[in-house]
PDB file of C-alpha atoms in Angstrom:
ATOM      1  CA  SER A   1     -21.179  -2.650 -55.313  1.00 49.00           C
ATOM      2  CA  VAL A   2     -21.804  -2.086 -51.614  1.00 47.00           C
ATOM      3  CA  SER A   3     -20.784   1.163 -49.930  1.00 54.00           C
ATOM      4  CA  ASP A   4     -17.478  -0.171 -48.633  1.00 50.00           C
ATOM      5  CA  ASP A   5     -14.999  -2.783 -49.808  1.00 48.00           C
ATOM      6  CA  MET A   6     -16.143  -5.392 -47.236  1.00 52.00           C
ATOM      7  CA  GLY A   7     -12.495  -5.731 -46.210  1.00 57.00           C
ATOM      8  CA  ILE A   8     -11.353  -7.233 -49.511  1.00 52.00           C
ATOM      9  CA  GLY A   9      -9.714  -4.142 -50.981  1.00 56.00           C
ATOM     10  CA  GLN A  10     -11.940  -3.822 -54.032  1.00 76.00           C
ATOM     11  CA  ARG A  11     -13.414  -0.366 -54.564  1.00 89.00           C
ATOM     12  CA  TRP A  12     -15.805  -0.041 -57.511  1.00 93.00           C
ATOM     13  CA  GLU A  13     -14.885   3.573 -58.120  1.00 94.00           C
ATOM     14  CA  LEU A  14     -11.197   2.722 -58.467  1.00 94.00           C
ATOM     15  CA  ILE A  15     -11.594  -0.377 -60.633  1.00 95.00           C
ATOM     16  CA  THR A  16     -14.306   0.481 -63.156  1.00 96.00           C
ATOM     17  CA  PRO A  17     -12.446   3.350 -64.896  1.00 97.00           C
ATOM     18  CA  GLU A  18      -9.426   1.084 -65.467  1.00 97.00           C
ATOM     19  CA  VAL A  19     -11.051  -1.883 -67.208  1.00 97.00           C
ATOM     20  CA  ASP A  20     -13.331  -2.496 -70.198  1.00 98.00           C
ATOM     21  CA  TYR A  21     -15.650  -4.957 -68.432  1.00 98.00           C
ATOM     22  CA  ILE A  22     -16.322  -5.534 -64.759  1.00 96.00           C
ATOM     23  CA  SER A  23     -17.858  -8.779 -63.510  1.00 95.00           C
ATOM     24  CA  THR A  24     -19.124  -8.420 -59.996  1.00 92.00           C
ATOM     25  CA  MET A  25     -19.818 -11.699 -58.185  1.00 93.00           C
ATOM     26  CA  ALA A  26     -23.395 -10.799 -57.390  1.00 94.00           C
ATOM     27  CA  TYR A  27     -24.311 -14.164 -55.877  1.00 97.00           C
ATOM     28  CA  PRO A  28     -27.218 -13.651 -53.469  1.00 98.00           C
ATOM     29  CA  SER A  29     -25.690 -16.276 -51.157  1.00 98.00           C
ATOM     30  CA  HIS A  30     -22.634 -14.069 -50.629  1.00 95.00           C
ATOM     31  CA  TYR A  31     -24.533 -11.130 -49.177  1.00 96.00           C
ATOM     32  CA  ALA A  32     -24.872 -10.559 -45.444  1.00 94.00           C
ATOM     33  CA  LYS A  33     -28.243 -10.683 -43.730  1.00 96.00           C
ATOM     34  CA  TYR A  34     -30.239  -7.507 -44.309  1.00 96.00           C
ATOM     35  CA  SER A  35     -28.234  -6.419 -47.335  1.00 95.00           C
ATOM     36  CA  PHE A  36     -30.666  -4.242 -49.302  1.00 96.00           C
ATOM     37  CA  GLY A  37     -33.011  -4.691 -46.320  1.00 97.00           C
ATOM     38  CA  ILE A  38     -33.416  -8.418 -47.076  1.00 98.00           C
ATOM     39  CA  ALA A  39     -33.217 -10.804 -44.106  1.00 98.00           C
ATOM     40  CA  VAL A  40     -32.263 -13.829 -46.232  1.00 98.00           C
ATOM     41  CA  PRO A  41     -30.566 -12.563 -49.406  1.00 98.00           C
ATOM     42  CA  ASP A  42     -30.132 -16.044 -50.899  1.00 98.00           C
ATOM     43  CA  ALA A  43     -33.921 -16.448 -50.929  1.00 99.00           C
ATOM     44  CA  HIS A  44     -34.437 -13.259 -52.968  1.00 99.00           C
ATOM     45  CA  PRO A  45     -32.244 -13.447 -56.079  1.00 99.00           C
ATOM     46  CA  TYR A  46     -34.230 -10.891 -58.089  1.00 99.00           C
ATOM     47  CA  GLU A  47     -34.096  -8.257 -55.361  1.00 99.00           C
ATOM     48  CA  VAL A  48     -30.402  -8.807 -54.592  1.00 98.00           C
ATOM     49  CA  ILE A  49     -29.344  -8.576 -58.232  1.00 98.00           C
ATOM     50  CA  ARG A  50     -31.511  -5.511 -58.727  1.00 98.00           C
ATOM     51  CA  GLY A  51     -29.976  -3.813 -55.681  1.00 97.00           C
ATOM     52  CA  THR A  52     -26.462  -4.768 -56.755  1.00 96.00           C
ATOM     53  CA  ILE A  53     -26.828  -3.409 -60.269  1.00 97.00           C
ATOM     54  CA  LEU A  54     -28.606  -0.249 -59.132  1.00 97.00           C
ATOM     55  CA  ASP A  55     -25.742   0.445 -56.695  1.00 96.00           C
ATOM     56  CA  ALA A  56     -23.180  -0.078 -59.446  1.00 96.00           C
ATOM     57  CA  GLN A  57     -25.092   2.097 -61.899  1.00 98.00           C
ATOM     58  CA  LYS A  58     -25.382   4.872 -59.308  1.00 97.00           C
ATOM     59  CA  LYS A  59     -21.620   4.801 -58.766  1.00 97.00           C
ATOM     60  CA  ASP A  60     -21.034   4.796 -62.519  1.00 98.00           C
ATOM     61  CA  ALA A  61     -23.366   7.782 -62.953  1.00 98.00           C
ATOM     62  CA  ALA A  62     -21.356   9.759 -60.387  1.00 98.00           C
ATOM     63  CA  LEU A  63     -18.169   8.974 -62.310  1.00 98.00           C
ATOM     64  CA  HIS A  64     -19.784   9.861 -65.647  1.00 98.00           C
ATOM     65  CA  ALA A  65     -20.779  13.241 -64.155  1.00 98.00           C
ATOM     66  CA  GLN A  66     -17.055  13.855 -63.606  1.00 98.00           C
ATOM     67  CA  GLY A  67     -16.251  12.886 -67.181  1.00 98.00           C
ATOM     68  CA  ILE A  68     -14.818   9.508 -66.179  1.00 98.00           C
ATOM     69  CA  LYS A  69     -15.557   6.481 -68.367  1.00 98.00           C
ATOM     70  CA  THR A  70     -16.663   3.271 -66.711  1.00 98.00           C
ATOM     71  CA  ALA A  71     -16.597  -0.395 -67.614  1.00 98.00           C
ATOM     72  CA  VAL A  72     -19.449  -2.397 -69.075  1.00 98.00           C
ATOM     73  CA  ILE A  73     -21.122  -4.291 -66.239  1.00 98.00           C
ATOM     74  CA  ARG A  74     -21.185  -8.038 -66.896  1.00 98.00           C
ATOM     75  CA  PRO A  75     -22.182  -9.688 -63.588  1.00 97.00           C
ATOM     76  CA  TRP A  76     -21.774 -13.231 -62.388  1.00 97.00           C
ATOM     77  CA  TYR A  77     -25.091 -14.796 -61.351  1.00 97.00           C
ATOM     78  CA  GLN A  78     -25.582 -17.673 -58.946  1.00 98.00           C
ATOM     79  CA  ASP A  79     -26.549 -21.046 -60.410  1.00 97.00           C
ATOM     80  CA  PHE A  80     -25.842 -23.180 -57.340  1.00 97.00           C
ATOM     81  CA  THR A  81     -27.504 -24.041 -54.052  1.00 98.00           C
ATOM     82  CA  ALA A  82     -25.610 -22.539 -51.123  1.00 98.00           C
ATOM     83  CA  SER A  83     -26.358 -25.355 -48.680  1.00 97.00           C
ATOM     84  CA  TYR A  84     -23.166 -24.461 -46.795  1.00 97.00           C
ATOM     85  CA  LEU A  85     -25.048 -21.505 -45.300  1.00 98.00           C
ATOM     86  CA  PRO A  86     -26.794 -21.958 -41.939  1.00 97.00           C
ATOM     87  CA  LYS A  87     -30.210 -23.611 -41.959  1.00 97.00           C
ATOM     88  CA  GLY A  88     -32.901 -21.127 -42.931  1.00 97.00           C
ATOM     89  CA  GLU A  89     -30.473 -18.855 -44.785  1.00 97.00           C
ATOM     90  CA  TRP A  90     -30.519 -20.605 -48.164  1.00 98.00           C
ATOM     91  CA  ILE A  91     -32.922 -22.017 -50.706  1.00 98.00           C
ATOM     92  CA  ARG A  92     -32.530 -24.606 -53.446  1.00 97.00           C
ATOM     93  CA  TYR A  93     -31.592 -22.890 -56.692  1.00 97.00           C
ATOM     94  CA  THR A  94     -33.237 -24.007 -59.928  1.00 94.00           C
ATOM     95  CA  GLY A  95     -33.783 -22.393 -63.287  1.00 93.00           C
ATOM     96  CA  ILE A  96     -36.435 -20.187 -61.684  1.00 94.00           C
ATOM     97  CA  GLN A  97     -33.897 -18.426 -59.457  1.00 96.00           C
ATOM     98  CA  VAL A  98     -31.413 -18.143 -62.320  1.00 96.00           C
ATOM     99  CA  LEU A  99     -34.028 -16.535 -64.554  1.00 94.00           C
ATOM    100  CA  ASP A 100     -35.036 -14.179 -61.722  1.00 97.00           C
ATOM    101  CA  GLN A 101     -31.460 -12.874 -61.684  1.00 97.00           C
ATOM    102  CA  VAL A 102     -31.371 -12.559 -65.472  1.00 95.00           C
ATOM    103  CA  ARG A 103     -34.693 -10.688 -65.410  1.00 96.00           C
ATOM    104  CA  ALA A 104     -33.436  -8.237 -62.777  1.00 98.00           C
ATOM    105  CA  GLY A 105     -30.383  -7.482 -64.886  1.00 98.00           C
ATOM    106  CA  ARG A 106     -32.292  -7.172 -68.153  1.00 97.00           C
ATOM    107  CA  GLU A 107     -34.757  -4.738 -66.599  1.00 98.00           C
ATOM    108  CA  LEU A 108     -31.766  -2.502 -65.804  1.00 98.00           C
ATOM    109  CA  GLY A 109     -30.156  -2.829 -69.225  1.00 98.00           C
ATOM    110  CA  ILE A 110     -27.761  -5.675 -68.431  1.00 97.00           C
ATOM    111  CA  ASP A 111     -28.033  -8.294 -71.183  1.00 93.00           C
ATOM    112  CA  SER A 112     -24.623  -9.932 -70.798  1.00 94.00           C
ATOM    113  CA  PHE A 113     -23.784 -12.072 -67.781  1.00 95.00           C
ATOM    114  CA  LEU A 114     -21.885 -15.117 -66.568  1.00 94.00           C
ATOM    115  CA  LEU A 115     -23.147 -18.054 -64.494  1.00 95.00           C
ATOM    116  CA  TRP A 116     -21.323 -19.846 -61.729  1.00 96.00           C
ATOM    117  CA  ASP A 117     -21.786 -23.320 -60.346  1.00 96.00           C
ATOM    118  CA  PRO A 118     -18.701 -24.826 -58.716  1.00 94.00           C
ATOM    119  CA  ARG A 119     -19.779 -28.270 -59.965  1.00 93.00           C
ATOM    120  CA  ASN A 120     -20.533 -27.078 -63.516  1.00 93.00           C
ATOM    121  CA  ASN A 121     -24.053 -28.433 -63.092  1.00 91.00           C
ATOM    122  CA  PHE A 122     -25.968 -25.577 -64.671  1.00 91.00           C
ATOM    123  CA  SER A 123     -29.747 -25.168 -64.739  1.00 89.00           C
ATOM    124  CA  ILE A 124     -30.434 -26.192 -68.310  1.00 80.00           C
ATOM    125  CA  ASP A 125     -34.160 -25.705 -67.736  1.00 74.00           C
ATOM    126  CA  ALA A 126     -33.478 -21.969 -67.427  1.00 69.00           C
ATOM    127  CA  TRP A 127     -32.079 -21.856 -70.939  1.00 73.00           C
ATOM    128  CA  ILE A 128     -34.947 -23.772 -72.476  1.00 70.00           C
ATOM    129  CA  LYS A 129     -37.190 -20.907 -71.271  1.00 63.00           C
ATOM    130  CA  TYR A 130     -34.656 -18.164 -72.029  1.00 60.00           C
TER     131      TYR A 130
END
């Protein structure tokens, strides 16, 4: 949902009219320093998800203004600790961080999402509170 394709050849404006659902990998750990003005994106899951979805919704609104339909946004949220990042650029993820991402999405009308943990060790405590 950033302004360019980050060199991976994926342009929101070209993809969203062609599919029914679009699942952006909105993992805070995958954002560069100072994305959305945040020095350590991994440490601010709510703000990163909010910025990601707002960017996507802005792009969708521009397409809607042209009469172009867009996909339902169903983002992937981070449910893993990105300890592979340099020291000081990651935090331990628990149910709190997962729920922060869910809250950011829900506040913007996104009620459907997917979770990713490469070890399939999901934060069950998040779902007890959800």
